Amino acid sequence: MLMNLRRGSGWLTAIMLIVGLGLAVDATAPDARAQSSGIDTADRAAIEEIVRQYILDNPDVVIEALAIAQQRQEQEELERRRLEVVARHDQIFNSSSPVMGNPDGDVTLVEFFDYQCTYCKRVLDTVFEAVDGDPGLRVVFKDLPILGPESIVAARASLAARRQGLYVEYHNTLMAFRGRLSEEVIFQVARDVGLDVDRLRRDMEAPEIAEEIRANLLLADSVGIRGTPAFIIGDEVVPGAVSLQTLQGLIERDRSS
């Protein structure tokens, strides 16, 4: 049997033989496996050497196998995210997070962002263009302050700005700021859009604001969001600063589903 394998059709024959004999090419109790399969240790070692040599002679096989394994893992992760989104639907789409656009829209787009994220700043106009061009679009903003202490201050300030009815104005202006944020900048922008800064500072300390940020962080982690910006639409997590065309395509796909 072993001599035929050595002279035979190489990789395919070797794999068929190994699978047929129930062998696993690893280092766990080789003698016991060889005995239970009816093949002696020497023959088993020879088979493993044939497989090893084939892999060395044909490294593309390994590359192909790794690519298939990676693709399978990515598909499994996408499905895991989808199931998490479905399970957390109300927390994602119907929470107390700030809303822009049509509050009763037939499609909801959720954006996770950080006020210090360069890519979030780049996608700002894209989101606003999508809202301006689609009267049925509802956008939910979820602060995800992951880029340092100033991001946390900015998130707390923006959420507190809702109490003065100026969330969108403050969000837009702060997101449009170019450069590193500081507390001085955060509160100067507040003044520029007409916020009462003393009241804003007090409102920022409200426990529900800290709880909302904490909930956003936990939610992002549960659905596999690892950076900003990231969007959720329907049951899909879409990472990155997508184009207006991509965003509109996602919106229309969700609308027609």
Short mmCIF file of C-alpha atoms in Angstrom, two decimals:
data_model
loop_
_atom_site.label_atom_id
_atom_site.label_comp_id
_atom_site.label_asym_id
_atom_site.label_seq_id
_atom_site.Cartn_x
_atom_site.Cartn_y
_atom_site.Cartn_z
CA MET A 1 0.00 0.00 0.00
CA LEU A 2 2.71 2.46 0.97
CA MET A 3 4.83 1.62 -2.08
CA ASN A 4 1.86 2.31 -4.34
CA LEU A 5 1.36 5.65 -2.65
CA ARG A 6 4.99 6.59 -3.22
CA ARG A 7 4.75 5.74 -6.90
CA GLY A 8 1.18 6.96 -7.34
CA SER A 9 -0.63 10.23 -7.90
CA GLY A 10 0.92 12.21 -5.07
CA TRP A 11 -1.08 14.80 -3.16
CA LEU A 12 -4.61 13.66 -3.94
CA THR A 13 -3.81 10.02 -3.22
CA ALA A 14 -2.04 10.94 0.02
CA ILE A 15 -4.92 13.05 1.23
CA MET A 16 -7.50 10.43 0.30
CA LEU A 17 -5.53 7.80 2.13
CA ILE A 18 -5.07 9.91 5.24
CA VAL A 19 -8.75 10.87 5.34
CA GLY A 20 -9.83 7.31 4.62
CA LEU A 21 -7.69 5.99 7.45
CA GLY A 22 -9.00 8.63 9.82
CA LEU A 23 -5.56 10.09 10.46
CA ALA A 24 -4.90 13.66 11.55
CA VAL A 25 -1.51 15.11 10.74
CA ASP A 26 -0.52 16.48 14.12
CA ALA A 27 1.68 15.48 17.03
CA THR A 28 -0.99 14.12 19.37
CA ALA A 29 -0.38 10.48 20.35
CA PRO A 30 0.91 9.33 16.93
CA ASP A 31 1.61 5.76 18.04
CA ALA A 32 -1.89 5.30 19.46
CA ARG A 33 -3.50 6.66 16.29
CA ALA A 34 -1.33 4.52 14.07
CA GLN A 35 -2.24 1.39 16.01
CA SER A 36 -5.96 2.19 16.06
CA SER A 37 -5.98 2.80 12.31
CA GLY A 38 -4.18 -0.41 11.46
CA ILE A 39 -1.09 1.33 10.05
CA ASP A 40 2.32 1.11 11.65
CA THR A 41 4.35 4.10 12.82
CA ALA A 42 6.90 3.87 10.01
CA ASP A 43 4.24 3.93 7.30
CA ARG A 44 2.47 6.80 8.97
CA ALA A 45 5.71 8.79 9.15
CA ALA A 46 6.30 8.09 5.45
CA ILE A 47 2.82 9.31 4.55
CA GLU A 48 3.35 12.49 6.53
CA GLU A 49 6.66 13.04 4.76
CA ILE A 50 4.95 12.71 1.36
CA VAL A 51 2.36 15.31 2.37
CA ARG A 52 5.05 17.58 3.79
CA GLN A 53 7.14 17.37 0.65
CA TYR A 54 4.14 18.09 -1.55
CA ILE A 55 3.40 21.23 0.47
CA LEU A 56 7.04 22.34 0.19
CA ASP A 57 6.97 21.73 -3.56
CA ASN A 58 3.57 23.42 -3.98
CA PRO A 59 3.37 26.35 -1.50
CA ASP A 60 0.46 27.83 -3.44
CA VAL A 61 -1.69 25.07 -1.94
CA VAL A 62 -1.03 26.49 1.53
CA ILE A 63 -1.72 30.04 0.36
CA GLU A 64 -5.00 28.92 -1.20
CA ALA A 65 -6.00 27.04 1.94
CA LEU A 66 -5.23 30.07 4.13
CA ALA A 67 -7.23 32.33 1.82
CA ILE A 68 -10.21 29.96 2.00
CA ALA A 69 -9.92 29.78 5.80
CA GLN A 70 -9.74 33.58 6.05
CA GLN A 71 -12.77 33.97 3.80
CA ARG A 72 -14.69 31.48 5.92
CA GLN A 73 -13.76 33.37 9.10
CA GLU A 74 -14.84 36.67 7.56
CA GLN A 75 -18.19 35.19 6.55
CA GLU A 76 -18.69 33.78 10.03
CA GLU A 77 -17.87 37.18 11.56
CA LEU A 78 -20.32 38.95 9.24
CA GLU A 79 -23.04 36.51 10.25
CA ARG A 80 -22.19 36.95 13.94
CA ARG A 81 -22.47 40.74 13.54
CA ARG A 82 -25.76 40.41 11.70
CA LEU A 83 -27.26 38.27 14.45
CA GLU A 84 -26.06 40.73 17.10
CA VAL A 85 -27.65 43.63 15.21
CA VAL A 86 -30.94 41.74 14.99
CA ALA A 87 -30.81 40.88 18.70
CA ARG A 88 -30.08 44.48 19.69
CA HIS A 89 -32.43 46.15 17.22
CA ASP A 90 -34.21 48.46 19.67
CA GLN A 91 -31.00 49.55 21.34
CA ILE A 92 -29.49 50.40 17.97
CA PHE A 93 -32.42 52.02 16.19
CA ASN A 94 -34.90 53.12 18.85
CA SER A 95 -32.81 54.42 21.75
CA SER A 96 -32.63 58.00 23.02
CA SER A 97 -29.64 58.84 20.79
CA PRO A 98 -29.79 62.10 18.78
CA VAL A 99 -31.68 61.95 15.48
CA MET A 100 -31.42 64.00 12.29
CA GLY A 101 -33.58 63.92 9.18
CA ASN A 102 -37.10 62.56 9.17
CA PRO A 103 -37.85 61.20 12.68
CA ASP A 104 -40.56 59.00 11.13
CA GLY A 105 -38.51 57.97 8.12
CA ASP A 106 -38.90 54.56 6.50
CA VAL A 107 -35.13 53.90 6.57
CA THR A 108 -32.82 54.46 9.53
CA LEU A 109 -29.08 54.91 9.20
CA VAL A 110 -27.04 54.69 12.40
CA GLU A 111 -23.59 56.29 12.55
CA PHE A 112 -20.95 55.62 15.22
CA PHE A 113 -18.41 58.44 15.26
CA ASP A 114 -15.70 60.26 17.21
CA TYR A 115 -15.26 64.04 17.04
CA GLN A 116 -11.51 63.60 16.61
CA CYS A 117 -11.79 61.03 13.83
CA THR A 118 -10.44 62.39 10.54
CA TYR A 119 -12.51 59.96 8.49
CA CYS A 120 -15.66 60.90 10.40
CA LYS A 121 -15.02 64.51 9.44
CA ARG A 122 -14.62 63.50 5.81
CA VAL A 123 -17.92 61.62 5.79
CA LEU A 124 -19.83 64.47 7.50
CA ASP A 125 -20.93 66.09 4.24
CA THR A 126 -21.82 62.67 2.82
CA VAL A 127 -24.28 62.02 5.63
CA PHE A 128 -25.81 65.48 5.33
CA GLU A 129 -26.12 65.12 1.55
CA ALA A 130 -27.86 61.79 2.03
CA VAL A 131 -30.35 63.42 4.42
CA ASP A 132 -30.94 66.44 2.15
CA GLY A 133 -31.59 64.18 -0.85
CA ASP A 134 -33.86 61.68 0.89
CA PRO A 135 -36.97 62.89 2.75
CA GLY A 136 -37.56 59.36 4.05
CA LEU A 137 -34.17 59.00 5.75
CA ARG A 138 -33.73 59.01 9.52
CA VAL A 139 -30.16 59.23 10.90
CA VAL A 140 -29.24 58.20 14.44
CA PHE A 141 -25.95 59.52 15.84
CA LYS A 142 -24.07 57.43 18.38
CA ASP A 143 -21.04 59.00 20.02
CA LEU A 144 -18.16 56.57 20.24
CA PRO A 145 -15.34 58.52 21.94
CA ILE A 146 -12.36 56.21 21.49
CA LEU A 147 -9.59 58.67 20.55
CA GLY A 148 -8.70 60.17 23.91
CA PRO A 149 -10.02 62.31 26.78
CA GLU A 150 -10.96 65.22 24.51
CA SER A 151 -13.21 62.87 22.54
CA ILE A 152 -15.08 62.05 25.75
CA VAL A 153 -15.48 65.74 26.64
CA ALA A 154 -16.74 66.49 23.13
CA ALA A 155 -19.23 63.62 23.27
CA ARG A 156 -20.58 64.74 26.63
CA ALA A 157 -20.87 68.34 25.38
CA SER A 158 -22.70 67.36 22.21
CA LEU A 159 -25.17 65.17 24.08
CA ALA A 160 -25.74 67.96 26.59
CA ALA A 161 -26.37 70.41 23.71
CA ARG A 162 -29.65 68.57 23.04
CA ARG A 163 -31.07 70.15 26.17
CA GLN A 164 -30.71 73.55 24.53
CA GLY A 165 -32.07 72.38 21.20
CA LEU A 166 -28.81 72.89 19.34
CA TYR A 167 -27.45 69.39 18.92
CA VAL A 168 -27.28 69.31 15.12
CA GLU A 169 -25.74 72.79 14.90
CA TYR A 170 -23.13 71.92 17.51
CA HIS A 171 -22.43 68.49 16.03
CA ASN A 172 -21.97 69.93 12.54
CA THR A 173 -19.69 72.77 13.66
CA LEU A 174 -17.56 70.66 15.98
CA MET A 175 -17.18 67.93 13.38
CA ALA A 176 -16.17 70.53 10.80
CA PHE A 177 -13.35 71.82 13.03
CA ARG A 178 -9.92 70.97 11.64
CA GLY A 179 -7.13 70.33 14.09
CA ARG A 180 -6.69 68.72 17.46
CA LEU A 181 -9.57 69.25 19.85
CA SER A 182 -9.05 70.77 23.29
CA GLU A 183 -11.52 71.77 25.98
CA GLU A 184 -10.98 75.39 24.96
CA VAL A 185 -12.01 74.58 21.38
CA ILE A 186 -14.95 72.43 22.49
CA PHE A 187 -16.46 75.23 24.58
CA GLN A 188 -15.61 77.99 22.10
CA VAL A 189 -17.54 76.13 19.41
CA ALA A 190 -20.41 75.88 21.89
CA ARG A 191 -20.38 79.67 22.29
CA ASP A 192 -20.17 80.17 18.53
CA VAL A 193 -23.37 78.18 17.90
CA GLY A 194 -25.23 80.02 20.67
CA LEU A 195 -25.06 77.55 23.55
CA ASP A 196 -25.11 78.74 27.14
CA VAL A 197 -21.73 77.30 28.16
CA ASP A 198 -22.32 77.47 31.91
CA ARG A 199 -25.53 75.49 31.51
CA LEU A 200 -23.81 73.16 29.07
CA ARG A 201 -21.10 72.35 31.62
CA ARG A 202 -23.72 71.54 34.24
CA ASP A 203 -25.76 69.40 31.85
CA MET A 204 -22.64 67.46 30.82
CA GLU A 205 -22.44 66.04 34.34
CA ALA A 206 -25.86 64.40 34.12
CA PRO A 207 -25.49 60.65 34.84
CA GLU A 208 -27.67 59.70 31.87
CA ILE A 209 -25.10 61.25 29.51
CA ALA A 210 -22.29 59.13 30.93
CA GLU A 211 -24.58 56.10 30.73
CA GLU A 212 -25.43 56.77 27.08
CA ILE A 213 -21.75 56.92 26.13
CA ARG A 214 -21.05 53.75 28.07
CA ALA A 215 -23.97 52.00 26.36
CA ASN A 216 -22.66 53.09 22.95
CA LEU A 217 -19.22 51.67 23.70
CA LEU A 218 -20.66 48.33 24.80
CA LEU A 219 -23.02 48.22 21.84
CA ALA A 220 -20.23 48.91 19.35
CA ASP A 221 -18.14 46.15 20.84
CA SER A 222 -21.01 43.66 20.74
CA VAL A 223 -21.65 44.19 17.00
CA GLY A 224 -17.96 44.12 16.08
CA ILE A 225 -17.32 47.82 15.50
CA ARG A 226 -13.61 48.44 16.09
CA GLY A 227 -13.21 51.97 14.75
CA THR A 228 -14.95 55.06 13.43
CA PRO A 229 -16.83 55.90 11.37
CA ALA A 230 -19.08 52.86 11.21
CA PHE A 231 -22.67 52.59 10.05
CA ILE A 232 -25.51 50.19 10.69
CA ILE A 233 -28.36 49.94 8.23
CA GLY A 234 -30.87 47.13 8.23
CA ASP A 235 -29.00 44.21 9.74
CA GLU A 236 -25.62 45.14 8.27
CA VAL A 237 -22.56 46.76 9.88
CA VAL A 238 -20.69 48.93 7.36
CA PRO A 239 -17.26 50.16 8.53
CA GLY A 240 -15.39 53.12 7.09
CA ALA A 241 -16.01 56.45 5.39
CA VAL A 242 -18.24 55.22 2.57
CA SER A 243 -19.07 57.32 -0.46
CA LEU A 244 -22.43 58.98 -1.03
CA GLN A 245 -23.16 56.54 -3.85
CA THR A 246 -22.44 53.56 -1.57
CA LEU A 247 -24.55 55.04 1.20
CA GLN A 248 -27.47 55.70 -1.12
CA GLY A 249 -27.21 52.16 -2.47
CA LEU A 250 -27.38 50.74 1.06
CA ILE A 251 -30.38 52.95 1.84
CA GLU A 252 -32.27 51.88 -1.26
CA ARG A 253 -31.47 48.22 -0.66
CA ASP A 254 -32.84 48.47 2.87
CA ARG A 255 -35.89 50.36 1.64
CA SER A 256 -36.73 47.70 -0.92
CA SER A 257 -36.12 44.72 1.36
#
